[in-house]
XYZ file of C-alpha atoms in Angstrom:
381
model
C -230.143 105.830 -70.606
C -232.718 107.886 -69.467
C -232.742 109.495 -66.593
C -236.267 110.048 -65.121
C -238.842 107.589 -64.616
C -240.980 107.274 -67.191
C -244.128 106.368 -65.369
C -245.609 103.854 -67.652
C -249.045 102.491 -66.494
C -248.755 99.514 -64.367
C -251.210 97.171 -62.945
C -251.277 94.866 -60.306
C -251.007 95.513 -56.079
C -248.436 95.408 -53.730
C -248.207 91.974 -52.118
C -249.249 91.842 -47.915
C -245.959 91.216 -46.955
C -244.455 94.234 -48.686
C -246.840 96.323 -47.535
C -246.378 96.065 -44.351
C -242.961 96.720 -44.270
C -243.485 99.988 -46.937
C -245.971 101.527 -44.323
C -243.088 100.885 -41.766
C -240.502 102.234 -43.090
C -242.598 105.478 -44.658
C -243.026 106.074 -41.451
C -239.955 106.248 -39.754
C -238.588 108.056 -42.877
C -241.497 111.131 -42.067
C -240.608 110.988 -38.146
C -237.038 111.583 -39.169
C -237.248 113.820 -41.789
C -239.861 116.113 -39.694
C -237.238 115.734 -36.926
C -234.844 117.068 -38.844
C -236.417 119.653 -41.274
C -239.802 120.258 -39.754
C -243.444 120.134 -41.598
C -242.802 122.686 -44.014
C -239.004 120.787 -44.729
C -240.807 117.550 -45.185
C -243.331 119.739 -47.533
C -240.844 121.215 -49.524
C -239.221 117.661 -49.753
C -242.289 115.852 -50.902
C -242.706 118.920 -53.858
C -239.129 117.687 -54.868
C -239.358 114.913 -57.793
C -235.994 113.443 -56.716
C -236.935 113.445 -53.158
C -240.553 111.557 -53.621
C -239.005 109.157 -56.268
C -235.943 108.118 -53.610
C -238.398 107.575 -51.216
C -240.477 105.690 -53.519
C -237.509 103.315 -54.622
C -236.052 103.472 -50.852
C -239.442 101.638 -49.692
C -239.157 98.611 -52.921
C -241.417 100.272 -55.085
C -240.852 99.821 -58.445
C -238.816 102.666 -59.749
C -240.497 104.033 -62.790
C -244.540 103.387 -62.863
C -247.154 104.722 -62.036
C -247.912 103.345 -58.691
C -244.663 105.101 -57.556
C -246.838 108.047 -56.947
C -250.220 106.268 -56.219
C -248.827 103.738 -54.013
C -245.968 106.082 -51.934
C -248.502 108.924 -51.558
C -251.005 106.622 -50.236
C -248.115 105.473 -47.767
C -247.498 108.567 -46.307
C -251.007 109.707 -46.082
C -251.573 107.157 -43.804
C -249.021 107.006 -41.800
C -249.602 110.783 -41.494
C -253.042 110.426 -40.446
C -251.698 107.596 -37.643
C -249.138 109.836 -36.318
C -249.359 113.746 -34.852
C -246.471 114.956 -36.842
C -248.409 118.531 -37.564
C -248.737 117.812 -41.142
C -251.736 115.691 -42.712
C -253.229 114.526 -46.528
C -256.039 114.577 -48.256
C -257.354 112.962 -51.190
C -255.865 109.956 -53.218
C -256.449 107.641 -56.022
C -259.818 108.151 -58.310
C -262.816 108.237 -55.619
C -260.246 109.181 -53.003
C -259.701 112.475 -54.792
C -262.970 113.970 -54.705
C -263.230 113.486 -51.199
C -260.370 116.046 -50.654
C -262.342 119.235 -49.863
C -264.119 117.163 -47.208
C -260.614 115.943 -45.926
C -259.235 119.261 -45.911
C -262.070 121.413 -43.896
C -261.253 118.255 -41.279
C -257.498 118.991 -41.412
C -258.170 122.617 -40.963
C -260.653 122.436 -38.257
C -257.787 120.291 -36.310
C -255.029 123.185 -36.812
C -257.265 125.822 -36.503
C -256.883 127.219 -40.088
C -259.522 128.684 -42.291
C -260.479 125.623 -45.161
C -261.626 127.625 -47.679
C -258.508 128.672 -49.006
C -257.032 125.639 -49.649
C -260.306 124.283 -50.709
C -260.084 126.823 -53.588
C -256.670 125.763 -54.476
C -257.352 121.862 -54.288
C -259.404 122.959 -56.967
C -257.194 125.420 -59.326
C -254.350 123.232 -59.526
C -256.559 120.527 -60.600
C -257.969 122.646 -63.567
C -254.243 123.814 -63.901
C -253.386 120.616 -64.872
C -256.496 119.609 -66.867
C -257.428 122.483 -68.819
C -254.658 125.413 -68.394
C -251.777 123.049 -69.299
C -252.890 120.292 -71.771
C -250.771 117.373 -72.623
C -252.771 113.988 -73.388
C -253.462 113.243 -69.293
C -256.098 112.922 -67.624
C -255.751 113.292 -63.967
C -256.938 110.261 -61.737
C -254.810 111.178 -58.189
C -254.817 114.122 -56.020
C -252.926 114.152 -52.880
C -253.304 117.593 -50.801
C -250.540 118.022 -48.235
C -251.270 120.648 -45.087
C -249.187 121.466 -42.274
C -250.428 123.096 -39.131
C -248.567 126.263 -39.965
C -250.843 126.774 -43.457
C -248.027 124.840 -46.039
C -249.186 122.896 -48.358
C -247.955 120.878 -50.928
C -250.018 118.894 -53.962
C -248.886 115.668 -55.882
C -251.276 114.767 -58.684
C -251.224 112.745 -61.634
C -252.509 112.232 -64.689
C -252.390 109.325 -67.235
C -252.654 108.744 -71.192
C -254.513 105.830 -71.933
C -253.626 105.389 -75.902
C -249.745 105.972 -74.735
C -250.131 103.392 -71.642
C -247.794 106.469 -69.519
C -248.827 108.587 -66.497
C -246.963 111.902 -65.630
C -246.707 113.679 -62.187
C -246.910 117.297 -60.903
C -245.826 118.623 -57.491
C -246.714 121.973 -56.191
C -245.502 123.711 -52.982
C -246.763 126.959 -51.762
C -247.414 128.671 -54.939
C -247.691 132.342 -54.995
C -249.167 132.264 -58.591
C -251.550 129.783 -60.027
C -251.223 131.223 -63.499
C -247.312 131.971 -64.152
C -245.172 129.009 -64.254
C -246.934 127.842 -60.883
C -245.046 123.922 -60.773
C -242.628 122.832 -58.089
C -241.838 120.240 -60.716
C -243.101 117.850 -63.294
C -242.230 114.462 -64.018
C -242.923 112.248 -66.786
C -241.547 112.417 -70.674
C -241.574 115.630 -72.393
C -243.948 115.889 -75.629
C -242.804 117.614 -78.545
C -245.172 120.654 -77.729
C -247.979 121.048 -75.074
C -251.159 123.545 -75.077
C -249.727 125.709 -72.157
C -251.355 128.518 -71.535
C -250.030 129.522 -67.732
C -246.221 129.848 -68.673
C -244.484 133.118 -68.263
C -244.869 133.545 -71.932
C -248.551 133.546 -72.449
C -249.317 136.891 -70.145
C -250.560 138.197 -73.418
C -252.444 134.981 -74.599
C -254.181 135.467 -70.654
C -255.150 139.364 -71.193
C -256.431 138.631 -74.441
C -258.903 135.761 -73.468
C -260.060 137.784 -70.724
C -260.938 140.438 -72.872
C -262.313 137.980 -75.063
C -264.486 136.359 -73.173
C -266.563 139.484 -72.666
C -267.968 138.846 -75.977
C -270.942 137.144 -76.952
C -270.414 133.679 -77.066
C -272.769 133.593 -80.142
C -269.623 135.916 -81.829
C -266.980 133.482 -80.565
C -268.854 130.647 -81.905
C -268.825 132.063 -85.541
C -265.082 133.096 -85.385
C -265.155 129.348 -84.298
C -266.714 127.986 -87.253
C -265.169 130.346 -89.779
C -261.523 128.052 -88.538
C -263.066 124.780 -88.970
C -264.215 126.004 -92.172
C -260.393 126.011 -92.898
C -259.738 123.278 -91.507
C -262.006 121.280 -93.878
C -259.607 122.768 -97.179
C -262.033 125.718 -98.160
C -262.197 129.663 -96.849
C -265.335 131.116 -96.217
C -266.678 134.145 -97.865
C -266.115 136.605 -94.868
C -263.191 136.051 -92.973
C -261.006 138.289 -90.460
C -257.866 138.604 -92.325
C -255.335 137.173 -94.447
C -253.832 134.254 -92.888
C -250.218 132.285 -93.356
C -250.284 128.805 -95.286
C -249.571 126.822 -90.953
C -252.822 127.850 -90.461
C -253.952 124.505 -90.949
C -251.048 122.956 -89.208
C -251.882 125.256 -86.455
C -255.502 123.537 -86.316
C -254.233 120.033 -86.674
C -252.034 120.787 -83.800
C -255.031 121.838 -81.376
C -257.149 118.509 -83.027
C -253.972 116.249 -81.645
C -254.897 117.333 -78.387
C -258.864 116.017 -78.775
C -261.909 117.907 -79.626
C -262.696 121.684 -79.367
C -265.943 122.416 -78.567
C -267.871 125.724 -77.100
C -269.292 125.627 -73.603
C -271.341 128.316 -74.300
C -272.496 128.151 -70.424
C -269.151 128.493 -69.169
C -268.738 132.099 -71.484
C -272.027 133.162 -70.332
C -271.131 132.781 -66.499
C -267.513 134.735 -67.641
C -269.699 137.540 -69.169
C -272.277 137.892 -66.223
C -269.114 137.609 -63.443
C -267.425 140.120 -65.753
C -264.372 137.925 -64.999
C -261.326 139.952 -64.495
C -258.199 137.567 -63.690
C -257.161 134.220 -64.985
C -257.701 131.935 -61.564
C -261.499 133.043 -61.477
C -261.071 132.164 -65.101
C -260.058 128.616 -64.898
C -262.447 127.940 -61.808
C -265.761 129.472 -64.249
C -268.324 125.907 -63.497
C -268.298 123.893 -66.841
C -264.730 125.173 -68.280
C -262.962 122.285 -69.346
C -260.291 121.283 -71.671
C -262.251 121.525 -74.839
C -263.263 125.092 -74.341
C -260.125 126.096 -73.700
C -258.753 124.362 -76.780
C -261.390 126.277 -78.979
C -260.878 129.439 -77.354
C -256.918 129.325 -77.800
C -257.361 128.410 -81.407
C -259.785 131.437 -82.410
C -256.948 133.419 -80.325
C -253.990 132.556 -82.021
C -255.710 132.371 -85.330
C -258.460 135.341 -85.361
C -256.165 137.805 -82.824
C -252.949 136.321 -83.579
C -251.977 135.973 -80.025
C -250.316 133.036 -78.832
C -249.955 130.712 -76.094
C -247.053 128.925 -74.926
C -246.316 125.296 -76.840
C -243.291 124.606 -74.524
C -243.941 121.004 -72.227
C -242.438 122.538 -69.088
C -241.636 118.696 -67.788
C -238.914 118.576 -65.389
C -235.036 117.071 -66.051
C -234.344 116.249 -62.512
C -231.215 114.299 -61.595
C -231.832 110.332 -61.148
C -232.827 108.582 -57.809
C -232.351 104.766 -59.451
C -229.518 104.667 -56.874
C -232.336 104.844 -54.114
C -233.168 101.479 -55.317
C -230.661 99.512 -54.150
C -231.788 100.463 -50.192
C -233.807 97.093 -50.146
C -234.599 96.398 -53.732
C -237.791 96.602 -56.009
C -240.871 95.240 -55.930
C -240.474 93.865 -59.408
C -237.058 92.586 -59.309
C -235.429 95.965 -60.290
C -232.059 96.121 -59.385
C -232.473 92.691 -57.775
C -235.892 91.520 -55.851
C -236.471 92.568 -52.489
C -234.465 91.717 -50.154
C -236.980 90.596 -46.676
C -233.894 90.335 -44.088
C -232.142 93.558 -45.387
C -235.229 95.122 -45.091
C -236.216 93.829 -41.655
C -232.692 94.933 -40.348
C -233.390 98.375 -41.516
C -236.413 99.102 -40.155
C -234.994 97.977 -36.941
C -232.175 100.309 -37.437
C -234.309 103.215 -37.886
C -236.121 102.435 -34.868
C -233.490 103.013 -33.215
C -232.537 105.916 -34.956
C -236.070 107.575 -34.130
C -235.387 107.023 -30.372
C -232.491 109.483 -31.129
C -229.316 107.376 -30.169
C -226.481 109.921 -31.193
C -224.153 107.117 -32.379
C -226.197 106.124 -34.986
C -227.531 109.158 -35.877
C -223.073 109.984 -36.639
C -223.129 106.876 -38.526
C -226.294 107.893 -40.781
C -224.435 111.165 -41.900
C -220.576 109.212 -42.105
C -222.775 106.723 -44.294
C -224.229 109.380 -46.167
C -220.960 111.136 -47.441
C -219.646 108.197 -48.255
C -222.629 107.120 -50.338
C -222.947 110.762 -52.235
C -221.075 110.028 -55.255
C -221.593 106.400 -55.841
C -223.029 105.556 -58.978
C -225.060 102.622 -59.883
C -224.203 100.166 -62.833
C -226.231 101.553 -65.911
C -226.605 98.045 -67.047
C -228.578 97.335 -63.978
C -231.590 99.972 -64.478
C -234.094 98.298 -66.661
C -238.043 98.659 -67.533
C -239.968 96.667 -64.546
């Protein structure tokens, strides 16, 4: 049984009546879980896989699509944005996204915090996760989390069209943009993945950097001399004497979708004498395919190497979250509208901080800890 969602592309909407309650109950669930762990708790909480996807499943969402990141985040962005909690979001769902910038320099100018900063890292996780780490996905949703104090937190997502699946990454506070940078990943793990900002690839990084410093004109050739491989002959001058997975190598880069030369984006590198990997990655007109052509004359030409490792996420499973008020889809059983009413109520109360209920939340909760759903009950929506 597997035990992650598997965020397969869905279609469809959330029906007015479940909407309203989801927006409810999202939240009451932020007013108590600020109340009880602050912005940068709830921050750290949203960054958390297991934590999203229980909220997700807690509010009737289906369990494992790809609205369960479009449709909570949207949630809780606005019922950030209609309560003073210290924390807001930017961004969203395809047009939403590139409005994030804007969004954040109007979070920042109401908590008094330079934009620029976060500005510039709305943008480098974005390449991060389009052109440092390649998988198949394309990303389509960008939610940018910021908390009075300077936290932030990112959930974006990306989706494969041919494979009909979406996958999810969650940032928190990085320190590094270029060294294993993820809070966590979600989605299935590929047999390898183009990944050139893992641990492994500080090499692979120094190398391109150096790289890059040549003419792109020289690049280009060493280029050409590897498709010349590719296409089952050698040509008359080549660099050295090469292994018979050479070709395999190349196949394995083609998998991944074209590799073509911005010869623009090397240019700017050369004239901004480019010096660490972030400035790198940010260079106007870098995207996936230059990267891809650039990693292939490396590991070919310099025999350097990047990471192949998917660094997806095996998180423990939050189906159990389901069973709150039930899914949209039916999954474990369709929702249930009085059960739900009654516990919206319930938190109501709980968010006027009555102690006695507030006892019973925790009793409930230990008692709850180890239960286990019926396997035979978690099924594809």
């Amino acid at each position: 049984m597997r035990n992650v969602a598997d965020l397969p592309l869905h279609g469809g909407h959330v029906p007015h009546w479940l909407a309203q309650r989801m927006r409810k109950l999202t939240r009451l669930v932020l007013l108590l879980a600020v109340d009880e762990y602050g912005t940068k708790g709830l921050l750290e909480r949203l960054s958390d896989p297991i934590w999203f996807q229980a909220l997700n499943n807690v509010i009737g969402m289906d369990w494992d699509s790809s609205g369960s990141t479009t449709v909570t985040a949207g949630m809780i962005k606005d019922a950030l944005w209609r309560e003073e909690l210290g924390v807001k979001a930017a961004g969203g769902k395809g047009k939403k996204s590139r409005a994030t910038p804007e969004e954040l320099r109007r979070i920042a100018g109401l908590y008094d915090l330079d934009p620029e900063p976060y500005v510039r890292t709305s943008r480098l996780v974005a390449k991060v996760d389009t052109v440092a780490l390649q998988t198949g996905y394309q990303l389509y949703h960008h939610v940018f989390f910021l908390d009075e104090e300077g936290n932030w937190a990112v959930i974006q997502q990306g989706m494969n069209e041919r494979e009909r699946m979406a996958r999810r990454f969650h940032w928190f506070d990085a320190e590094t943009f270029t060294l294993d940078p993820h809070k966590a990943i979600a989605g299935l793990q590929r047999e390898f993945a183009l990944n050139t900002v893992s641990k492994e690839a500080k090499e692979f990084q120094r190398t391109l950097l150096d790289v890059v410093q040549e003419k792109p004109t020289k690049i280009e050739r060493e280029l050409e001399s590897l498709r010349a491989i590719a296409k089952g002959y050698r040509p008359l001058v080549y660099y050295k004497p090469r292994e018979p997975w050479e070709k395999d190598v190349i196949e394995r880069y083609e998998s991944l979708g074209r590799f073509e030369l911005n010869k623009r984006a090397l240019e700017f590198a050369r004239e901004l004498s480019v010096s660490n990997y972030e400035e790198f990655l940010l260079l106007k007109g870098l995207g996936p395919s230059t990267l891809r052509a650039l990693s292939l004359v490396l590991e070919l030409v310099y025999d350097v190497h990047p990471s192949w490792k998917d660094p997806v996420t095996h998180p423990p499973d939050p189906f159990k979250f389901s069973y709150a008020v039930g899914g949209k889809d039916g999954v474990p059983f369709p929702i249930d509208k009085p059960a739900y009413d009654e516990l919206i109520s319930f938190l109501e109360e709980l968010v006027s901080k009555h102690p006695q209920e507030k006892a019973l939340v925790r009793n409930v909760t230990k008692i709850t800890k180890n239960w286990k759903f019926p396997e035979g009950e978690k099924r594809p929506t």
